[in-house]
Coordinates of C-alpha atoms in Angstrom, one line a residue:
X236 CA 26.9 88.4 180.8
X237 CA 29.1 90.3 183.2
X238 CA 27.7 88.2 186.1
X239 CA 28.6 85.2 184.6
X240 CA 32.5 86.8 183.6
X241 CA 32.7 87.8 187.0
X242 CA 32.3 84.4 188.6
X243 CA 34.1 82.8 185.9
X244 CA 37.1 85.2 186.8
X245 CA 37.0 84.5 190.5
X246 CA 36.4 80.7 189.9
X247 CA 39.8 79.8 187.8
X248 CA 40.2 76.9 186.1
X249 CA 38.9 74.6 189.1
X250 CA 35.3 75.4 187.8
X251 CA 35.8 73.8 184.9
X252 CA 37.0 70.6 186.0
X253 CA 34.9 67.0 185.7
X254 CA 34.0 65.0 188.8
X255 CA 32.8 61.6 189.0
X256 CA 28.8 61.0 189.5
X257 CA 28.3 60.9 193.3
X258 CA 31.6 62.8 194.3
X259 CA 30.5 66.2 194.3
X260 CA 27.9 64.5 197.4
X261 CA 30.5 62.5 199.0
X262 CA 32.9 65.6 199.1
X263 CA 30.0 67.7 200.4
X264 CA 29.2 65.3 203.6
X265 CA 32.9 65.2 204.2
X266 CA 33.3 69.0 204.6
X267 CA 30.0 69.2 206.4
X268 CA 31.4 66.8 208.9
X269 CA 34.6 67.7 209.1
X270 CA 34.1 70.7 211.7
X271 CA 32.9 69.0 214.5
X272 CA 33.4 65.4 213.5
X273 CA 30.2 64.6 213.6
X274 CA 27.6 62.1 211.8
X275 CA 25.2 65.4 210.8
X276 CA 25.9 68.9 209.1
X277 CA 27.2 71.1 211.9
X278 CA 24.8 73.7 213.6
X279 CA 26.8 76.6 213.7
X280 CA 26.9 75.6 209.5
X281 CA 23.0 75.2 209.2
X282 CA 23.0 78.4 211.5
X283 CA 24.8 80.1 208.8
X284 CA 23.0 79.0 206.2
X285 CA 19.5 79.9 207.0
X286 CA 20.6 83.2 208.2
X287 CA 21.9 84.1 204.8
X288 CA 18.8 83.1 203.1
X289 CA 16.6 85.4 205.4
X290 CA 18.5 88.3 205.5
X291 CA 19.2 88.3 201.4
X292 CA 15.6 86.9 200.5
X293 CA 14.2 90.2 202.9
X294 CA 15.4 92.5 200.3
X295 CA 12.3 91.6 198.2
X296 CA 9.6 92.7 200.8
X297 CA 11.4 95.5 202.4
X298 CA 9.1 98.0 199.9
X299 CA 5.7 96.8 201.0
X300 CA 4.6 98.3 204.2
X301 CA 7.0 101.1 203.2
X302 CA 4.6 102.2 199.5
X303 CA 2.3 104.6 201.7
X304 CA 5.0 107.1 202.8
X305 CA 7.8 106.6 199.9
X306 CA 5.3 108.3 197.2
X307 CA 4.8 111.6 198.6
X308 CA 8.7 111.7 199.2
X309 CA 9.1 110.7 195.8
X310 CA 6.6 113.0 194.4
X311 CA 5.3 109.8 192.9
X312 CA 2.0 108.5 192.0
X313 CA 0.3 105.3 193.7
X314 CA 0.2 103.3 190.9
X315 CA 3.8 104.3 189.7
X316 CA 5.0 103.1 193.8
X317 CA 3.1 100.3 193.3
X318 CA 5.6 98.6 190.6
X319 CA 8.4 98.7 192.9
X320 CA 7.0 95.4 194.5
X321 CA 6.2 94.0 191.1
X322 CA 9.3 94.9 189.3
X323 CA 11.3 93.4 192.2
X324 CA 9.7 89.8 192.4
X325 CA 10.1 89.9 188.3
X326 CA 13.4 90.6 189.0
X327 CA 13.9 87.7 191.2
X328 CA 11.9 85.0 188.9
X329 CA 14.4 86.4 186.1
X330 CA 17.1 86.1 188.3
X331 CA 16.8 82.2 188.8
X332 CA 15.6 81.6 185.4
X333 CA 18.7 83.1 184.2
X334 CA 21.4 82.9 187.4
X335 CA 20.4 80.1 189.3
X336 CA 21.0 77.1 187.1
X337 CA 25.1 78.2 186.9
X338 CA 25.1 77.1 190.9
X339 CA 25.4 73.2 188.9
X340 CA 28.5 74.5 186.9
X341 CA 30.6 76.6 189.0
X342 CA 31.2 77.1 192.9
X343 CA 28.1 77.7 195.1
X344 CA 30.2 79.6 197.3
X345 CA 31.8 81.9 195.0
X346 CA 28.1 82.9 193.2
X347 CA 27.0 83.2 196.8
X348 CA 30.0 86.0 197.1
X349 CA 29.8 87.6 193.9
X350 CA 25.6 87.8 194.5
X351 CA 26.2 89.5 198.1
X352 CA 28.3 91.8 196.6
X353 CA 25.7 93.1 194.0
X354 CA 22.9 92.7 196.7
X355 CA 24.6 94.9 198.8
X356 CA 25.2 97.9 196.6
X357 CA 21.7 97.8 194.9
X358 CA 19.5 98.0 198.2
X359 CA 22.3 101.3 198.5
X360 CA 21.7 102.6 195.6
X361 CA 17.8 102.5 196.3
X362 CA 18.4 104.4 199.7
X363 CA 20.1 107.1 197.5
X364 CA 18.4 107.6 194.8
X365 CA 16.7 110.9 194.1
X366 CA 13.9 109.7 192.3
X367 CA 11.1 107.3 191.5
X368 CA 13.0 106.3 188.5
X369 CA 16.3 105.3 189.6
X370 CA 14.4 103.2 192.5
X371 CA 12.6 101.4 190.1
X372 CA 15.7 100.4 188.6
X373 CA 17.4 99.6 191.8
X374 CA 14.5 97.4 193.0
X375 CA 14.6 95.2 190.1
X376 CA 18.5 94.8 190.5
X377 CA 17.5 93.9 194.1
X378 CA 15.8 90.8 192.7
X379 CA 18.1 90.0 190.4
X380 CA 20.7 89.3 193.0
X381 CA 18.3 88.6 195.6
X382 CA 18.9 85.1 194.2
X383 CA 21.5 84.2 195.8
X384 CA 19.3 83.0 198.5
X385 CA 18.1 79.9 195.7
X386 CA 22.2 79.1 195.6
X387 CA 22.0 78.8 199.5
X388 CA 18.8 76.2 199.4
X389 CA 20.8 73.9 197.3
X390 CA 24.3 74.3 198.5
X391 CA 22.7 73.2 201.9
X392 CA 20.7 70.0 200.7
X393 CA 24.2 68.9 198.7
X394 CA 26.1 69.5 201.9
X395 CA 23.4 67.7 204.1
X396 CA 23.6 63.6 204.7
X397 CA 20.9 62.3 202.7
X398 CA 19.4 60.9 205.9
X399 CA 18.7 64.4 207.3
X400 CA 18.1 66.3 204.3
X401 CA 14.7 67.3 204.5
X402 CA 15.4 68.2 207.9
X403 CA 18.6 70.4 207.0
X404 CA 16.1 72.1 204.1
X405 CA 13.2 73.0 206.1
X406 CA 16.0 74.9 209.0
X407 CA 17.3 77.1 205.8
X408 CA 13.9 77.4 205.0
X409 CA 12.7 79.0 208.2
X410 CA 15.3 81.3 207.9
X411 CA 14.6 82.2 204.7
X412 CA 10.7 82.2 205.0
X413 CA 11.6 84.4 208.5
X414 CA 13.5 86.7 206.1
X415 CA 10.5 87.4 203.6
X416 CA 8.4 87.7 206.7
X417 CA 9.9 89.7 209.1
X418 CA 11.1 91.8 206.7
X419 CA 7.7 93.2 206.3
X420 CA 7.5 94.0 210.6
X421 CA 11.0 95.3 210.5
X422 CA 10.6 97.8 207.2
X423 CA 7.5 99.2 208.5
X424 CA 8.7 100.4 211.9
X425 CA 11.7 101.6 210.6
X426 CA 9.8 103.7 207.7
X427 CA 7.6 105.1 210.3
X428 CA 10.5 106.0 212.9
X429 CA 13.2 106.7 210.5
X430 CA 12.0 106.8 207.3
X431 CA 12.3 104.5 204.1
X432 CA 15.8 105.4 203.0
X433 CA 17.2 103.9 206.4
X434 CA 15.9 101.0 205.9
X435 CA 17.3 100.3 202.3
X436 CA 20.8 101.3 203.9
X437 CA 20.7 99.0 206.8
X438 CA 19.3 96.4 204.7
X439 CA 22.5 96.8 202.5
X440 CA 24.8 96.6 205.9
X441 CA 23.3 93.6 206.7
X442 CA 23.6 91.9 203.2
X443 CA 27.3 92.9 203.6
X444 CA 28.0 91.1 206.8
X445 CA 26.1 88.1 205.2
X446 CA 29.0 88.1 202.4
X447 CA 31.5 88.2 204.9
X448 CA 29.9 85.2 207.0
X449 CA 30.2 83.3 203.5
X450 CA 33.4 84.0 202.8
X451 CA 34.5 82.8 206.3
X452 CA 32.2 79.7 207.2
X453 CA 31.1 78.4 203.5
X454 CA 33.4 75.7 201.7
X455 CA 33.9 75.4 198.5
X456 CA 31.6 73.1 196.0
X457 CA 32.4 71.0 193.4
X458 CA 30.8 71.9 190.2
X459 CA 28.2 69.0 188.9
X460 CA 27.8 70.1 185.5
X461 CA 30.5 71.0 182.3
X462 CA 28.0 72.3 180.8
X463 CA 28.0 75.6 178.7
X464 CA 25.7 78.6 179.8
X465 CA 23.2 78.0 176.7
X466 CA 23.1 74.1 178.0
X467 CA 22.6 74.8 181.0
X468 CA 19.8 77.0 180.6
X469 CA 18.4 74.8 177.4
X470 CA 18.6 72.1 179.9
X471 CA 15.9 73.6 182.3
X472 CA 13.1 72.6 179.5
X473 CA 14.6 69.3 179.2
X474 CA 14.3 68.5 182.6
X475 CA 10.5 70.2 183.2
X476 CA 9.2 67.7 180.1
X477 CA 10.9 64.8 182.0
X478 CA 9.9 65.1 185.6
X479 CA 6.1 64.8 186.1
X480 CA 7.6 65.4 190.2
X481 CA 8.8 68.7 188.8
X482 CA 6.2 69.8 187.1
X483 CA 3.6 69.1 189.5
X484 CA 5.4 70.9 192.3
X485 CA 6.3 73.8 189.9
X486 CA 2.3 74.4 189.5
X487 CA 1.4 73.8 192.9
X488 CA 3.7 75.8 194.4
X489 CA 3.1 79.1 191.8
X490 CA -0.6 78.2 192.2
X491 CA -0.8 78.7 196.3
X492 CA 2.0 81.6 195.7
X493 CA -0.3 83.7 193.7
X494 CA -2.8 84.1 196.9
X495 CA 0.1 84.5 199.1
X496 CA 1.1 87.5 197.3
X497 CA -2.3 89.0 196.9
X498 CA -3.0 88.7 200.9
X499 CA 0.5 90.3 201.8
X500 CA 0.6 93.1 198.6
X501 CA -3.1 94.4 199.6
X502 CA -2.7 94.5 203.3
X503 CA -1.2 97.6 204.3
X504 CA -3.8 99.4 201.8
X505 CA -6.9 97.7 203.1
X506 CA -5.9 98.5 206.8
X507 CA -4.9 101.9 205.5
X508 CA -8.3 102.6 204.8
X509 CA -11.9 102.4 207.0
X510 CA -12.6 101.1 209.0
X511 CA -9.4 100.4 210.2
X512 CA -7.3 103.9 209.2
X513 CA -4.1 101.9 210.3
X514 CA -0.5 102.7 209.3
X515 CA 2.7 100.8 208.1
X516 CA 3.7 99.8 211.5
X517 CA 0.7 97.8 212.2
X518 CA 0.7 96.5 208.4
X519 CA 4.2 95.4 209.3
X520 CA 3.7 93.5 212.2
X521 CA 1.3 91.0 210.8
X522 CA 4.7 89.8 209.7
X523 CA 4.5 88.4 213.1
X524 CA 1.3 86.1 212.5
X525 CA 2.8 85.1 209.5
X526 CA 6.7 84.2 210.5
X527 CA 5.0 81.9 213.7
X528 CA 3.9 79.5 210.7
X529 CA 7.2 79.4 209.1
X530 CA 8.6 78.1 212.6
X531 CA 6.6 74.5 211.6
X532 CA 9.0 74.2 208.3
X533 CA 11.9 72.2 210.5
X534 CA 8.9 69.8 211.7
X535 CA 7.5 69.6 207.9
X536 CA 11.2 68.8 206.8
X537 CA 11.1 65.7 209.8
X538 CA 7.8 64.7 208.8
X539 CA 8.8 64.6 205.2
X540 CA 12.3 62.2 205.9
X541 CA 9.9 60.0 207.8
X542 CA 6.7 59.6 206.0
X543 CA 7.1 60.8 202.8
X544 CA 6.9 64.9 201.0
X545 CA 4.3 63.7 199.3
X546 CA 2.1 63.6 202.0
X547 CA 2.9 66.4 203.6
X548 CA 2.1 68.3 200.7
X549 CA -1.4 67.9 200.5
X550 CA -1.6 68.9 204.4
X551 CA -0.1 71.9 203.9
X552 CA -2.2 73.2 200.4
X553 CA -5.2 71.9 202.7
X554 CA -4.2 74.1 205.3
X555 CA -3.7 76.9 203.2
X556 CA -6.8 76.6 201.7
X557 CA -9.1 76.2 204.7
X558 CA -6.8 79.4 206.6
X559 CA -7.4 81.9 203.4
X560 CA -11.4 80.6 203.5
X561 CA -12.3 81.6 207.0
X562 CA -11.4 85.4 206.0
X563 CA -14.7 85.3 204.2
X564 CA -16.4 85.7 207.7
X565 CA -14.9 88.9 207.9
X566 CA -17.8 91.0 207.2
X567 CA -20.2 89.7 210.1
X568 CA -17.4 90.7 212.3
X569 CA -16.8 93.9 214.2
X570 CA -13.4 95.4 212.9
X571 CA -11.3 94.3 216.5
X572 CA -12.4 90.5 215.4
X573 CA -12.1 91.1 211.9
X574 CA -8.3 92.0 213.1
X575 CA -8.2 88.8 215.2
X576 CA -9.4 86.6 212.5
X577 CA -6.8 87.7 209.9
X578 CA -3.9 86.7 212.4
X579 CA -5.3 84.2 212.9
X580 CA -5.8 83.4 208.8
X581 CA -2.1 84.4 208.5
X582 CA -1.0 82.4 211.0
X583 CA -2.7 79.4 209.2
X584 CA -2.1 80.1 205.5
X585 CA 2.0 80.9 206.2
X586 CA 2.2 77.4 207.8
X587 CA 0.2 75.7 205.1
X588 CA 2.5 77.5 202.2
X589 CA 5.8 77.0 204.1
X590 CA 5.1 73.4 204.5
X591 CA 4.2 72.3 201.3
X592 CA 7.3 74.3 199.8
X593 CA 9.8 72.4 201.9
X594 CA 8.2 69.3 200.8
X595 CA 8.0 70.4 197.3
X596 CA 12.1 71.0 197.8
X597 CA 12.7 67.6 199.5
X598 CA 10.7 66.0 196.0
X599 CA 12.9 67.9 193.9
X600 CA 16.0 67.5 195.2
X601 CA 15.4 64.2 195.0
X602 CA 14.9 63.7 191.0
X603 CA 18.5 64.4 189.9
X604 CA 21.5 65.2 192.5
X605 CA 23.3 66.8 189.6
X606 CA 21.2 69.2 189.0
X607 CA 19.4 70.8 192.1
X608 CA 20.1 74.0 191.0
X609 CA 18.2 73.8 188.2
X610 CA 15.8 71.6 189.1
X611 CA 15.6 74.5 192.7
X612 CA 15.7 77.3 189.5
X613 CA 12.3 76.0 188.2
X614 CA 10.4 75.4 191.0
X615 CA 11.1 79.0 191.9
X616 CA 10.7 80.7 188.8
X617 CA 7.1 79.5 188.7
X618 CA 6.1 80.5 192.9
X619 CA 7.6 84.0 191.8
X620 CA 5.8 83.7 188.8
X621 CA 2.9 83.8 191.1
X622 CA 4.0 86.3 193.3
X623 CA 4.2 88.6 190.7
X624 CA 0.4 87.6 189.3
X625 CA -0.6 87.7 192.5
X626 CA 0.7 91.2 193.8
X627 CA -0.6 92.4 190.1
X628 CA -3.6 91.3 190.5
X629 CA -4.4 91.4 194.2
X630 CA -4.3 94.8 193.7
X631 CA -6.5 95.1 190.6
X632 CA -9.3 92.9 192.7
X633 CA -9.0 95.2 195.9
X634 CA -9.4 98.4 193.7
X635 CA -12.4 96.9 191.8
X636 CA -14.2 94.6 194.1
X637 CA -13.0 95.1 197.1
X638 CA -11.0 92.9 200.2
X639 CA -14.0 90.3 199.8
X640 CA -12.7 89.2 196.3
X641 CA -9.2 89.1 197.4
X642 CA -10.2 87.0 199.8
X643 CA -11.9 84.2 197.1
X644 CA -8.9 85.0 194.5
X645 CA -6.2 83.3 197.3
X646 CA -9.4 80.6 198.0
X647 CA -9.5 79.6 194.5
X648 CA -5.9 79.7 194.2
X649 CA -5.2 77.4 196.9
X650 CA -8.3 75.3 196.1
X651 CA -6.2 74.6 192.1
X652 CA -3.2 73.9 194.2
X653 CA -4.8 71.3 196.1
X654 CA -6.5 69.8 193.2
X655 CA -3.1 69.2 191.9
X656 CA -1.6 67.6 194.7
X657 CA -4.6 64.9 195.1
X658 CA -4.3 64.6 191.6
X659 CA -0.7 63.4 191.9
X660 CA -1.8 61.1 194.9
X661 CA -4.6 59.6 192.7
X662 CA -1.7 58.6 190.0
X663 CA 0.9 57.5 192.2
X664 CA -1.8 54.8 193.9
X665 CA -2.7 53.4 190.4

């Protein structure tokens, strides 16, 4: 693949050489000390790393509060519009099945480069292109390297003390859960003021000036893993029959994504229409509701290091399920306190998803040191999984049964989700 040449070629032979079991961590803490001499990862480094994962995770949610006013300019259909948001989360679960697990043979830093690089001139070449087709392309090259964001997650819980790792892990993870939801506030006031091309454009400026922050503040990583390509990704099965940890998370976490993605993909057209008749910029800002939940994923990371991930995972699929339940008392409402209750319902939900996905990271990272990025590769492949069933057929449920149905498909979801995590309680007490 000419991803994997290019990082190769900026690599050298350094990539290739063997390290002891435990080094690659030992080097880590050293170089995450080193700055400030101090016990802990440095701010200004954990600063850096959550920023990148915001601002190159946003790419994937730019398109939604933007689909009402990019198909007339486009001359293009709804339902053709509609696959931009699905090809690009395809393109992202793709993207770590394929991309992510060479983060545990070659140098984070230099994939997180490379990645940028390709980021960058694919949310361009959306803002330019003349047609529906070419944009379609674009977007799913926008997942593709939209990964980089799954090297970041690991590269910080190598370079963080183990003592503070679930801590270091849930500040990247605000950053990059403020990226996914923010993204959808910032996109739809730009679309509406500026239109849809700037926003792709800026987007790419930004994604820029996160390569350059990498190239100056990340160090270099020791690779953890000789092996080939084909191993590596052979390897991925290997490790999902082995770890029940894995596998439970993996479900959960692709379970409570698919109602996350059917709430979000169906907003902007259910408010578009009666009785609301609102447009992008209001669709947007629910971002807002949404990104004051991912502000509890530092405190889930604390609570994890203390009492244990697995615990805080059945709070926050509990949470989720109980937030996306009260949205079925939206029809004895007028439509101000149906408006009200689905902040409120965002608000809730976002919390209880962001939560239980730092925890499912801090269980994870935990199985095999030597192969977080694999180990991160599957547990992402299956919540985009979901994102992509659930933006599919969100939208099916809406156009057939209406918000109502939407509504019980995210229940349900989360309901499975939590089934699964009180199922893993129930085993680990025998």
């Amino acid at each position: 693949m000419a991803f994997i040449r290019a990082v190769h070629g900026t690599i050298g032979t350094g990539a290739t050489r063997k390290t002891e079991p435990g080094s690659t961590e030992k080097q880590s803490r050293l170089i995450a000390t080193h700055p400030g001499g101090d016990v802990g990862m440095a701010r200004g480094l954990r600063l850096l790393l959550a920023a990148s994962a915001g601002f190159s995770v946003a790419a994937l949610y730019y398109s939604q509060p933007m689909l009402g006013v990019m198909g007339p300019t486009l001359g293009a259909s709804e339902a053709t519009v509609g696959l931009l948001p699905t090809l690009t989360l395809l393109g992202y679960a793709l993207g770590i099945l394929l991309l992510a697990p060479l983060g545990d043979r070659f140098d984070r830093r230099r994939i997180i480069l490379v990645k940028a690089g390709l980021l960058s001139a694919a949310l361009m070449l959306g803002g330019l292109a003349p047609g529906i087709g070419l944009l379609l392309v674009a977007s799913f090259a926008m997942g593709l390297t939209a990964t980089l964001a799954q090297d970041i997650v690991p590269a910080a819980a190598t370079l963080a003390p183990e003592r503070e790792r679930g801590s270091v892990v849930g500040t990247v993870m605000t950053g990059l859960l403020l990226g996914i939801l923010l993204s959808r506030v910032v996109s739809g006031v730009v679309s509406e003021h500026l239109g849809w091309r700037a926003m792709y454009l800026m987007a790419s400026g930004s994604v820029a000036l996160v390569g350059v922050a990498a190239w100056r503040g990340l160090p270099r990583f020791q690779p953890t893993s000789t092996l080939s390509y084909s191993a590596l990704l052979g390897s991925l099965a290997g490790l999902w029959r082995k770890h029940a940890t894995l596998r439970r998370a993996a479900v959960a976490q692709g379970l409570l994504s698919i109602g996350f993605s059917a709430f979000w993909s169906t907003l902007a057209v259910m408010l578009h229409g009666a009785p609301f008749h609102l447009g992008s910029a209001v669709a947007g800002a629910f971002g807002l509701a949404g990104a004051a939940g991912a502000l509890g994923a530092p405190v889930a990371g604390r609570v994890a290091d203390r009492f244990g991930p697995e615990v805080v995972t059945r709070i926050g699929v509990g949470l989720t399920a109980v937030s996306f339940a009260l949205m079925f008392a939206s029809p004895w409402l007028e439509p101000r306190s149906q408006l009200w209750l689905l902040g409120i319902s965002a608000v809730g939900f976002d919390l209880g998803v962001q939560v239980t996905l730092v925890a499912h990271q801090t269980l994870v990272f935990g199985i095999d040191p030597a192969a977080r990025s694999r180990l991160n590769a599957v547990l992402f492949v299956s919540m985009f999984m979901g994102m992509a069933v659930g933006a599919a057929s969100g939208s099916l449920v809406l156009a057939t049964w209406g918000w109502l149905a939407v509504t019980a498909l995210a229940t349900v979801s989360a309901m499975a989700a939590l089934l699964v995590r009180l199922g893993a309680g129930a085993r680990g007490a025998r």
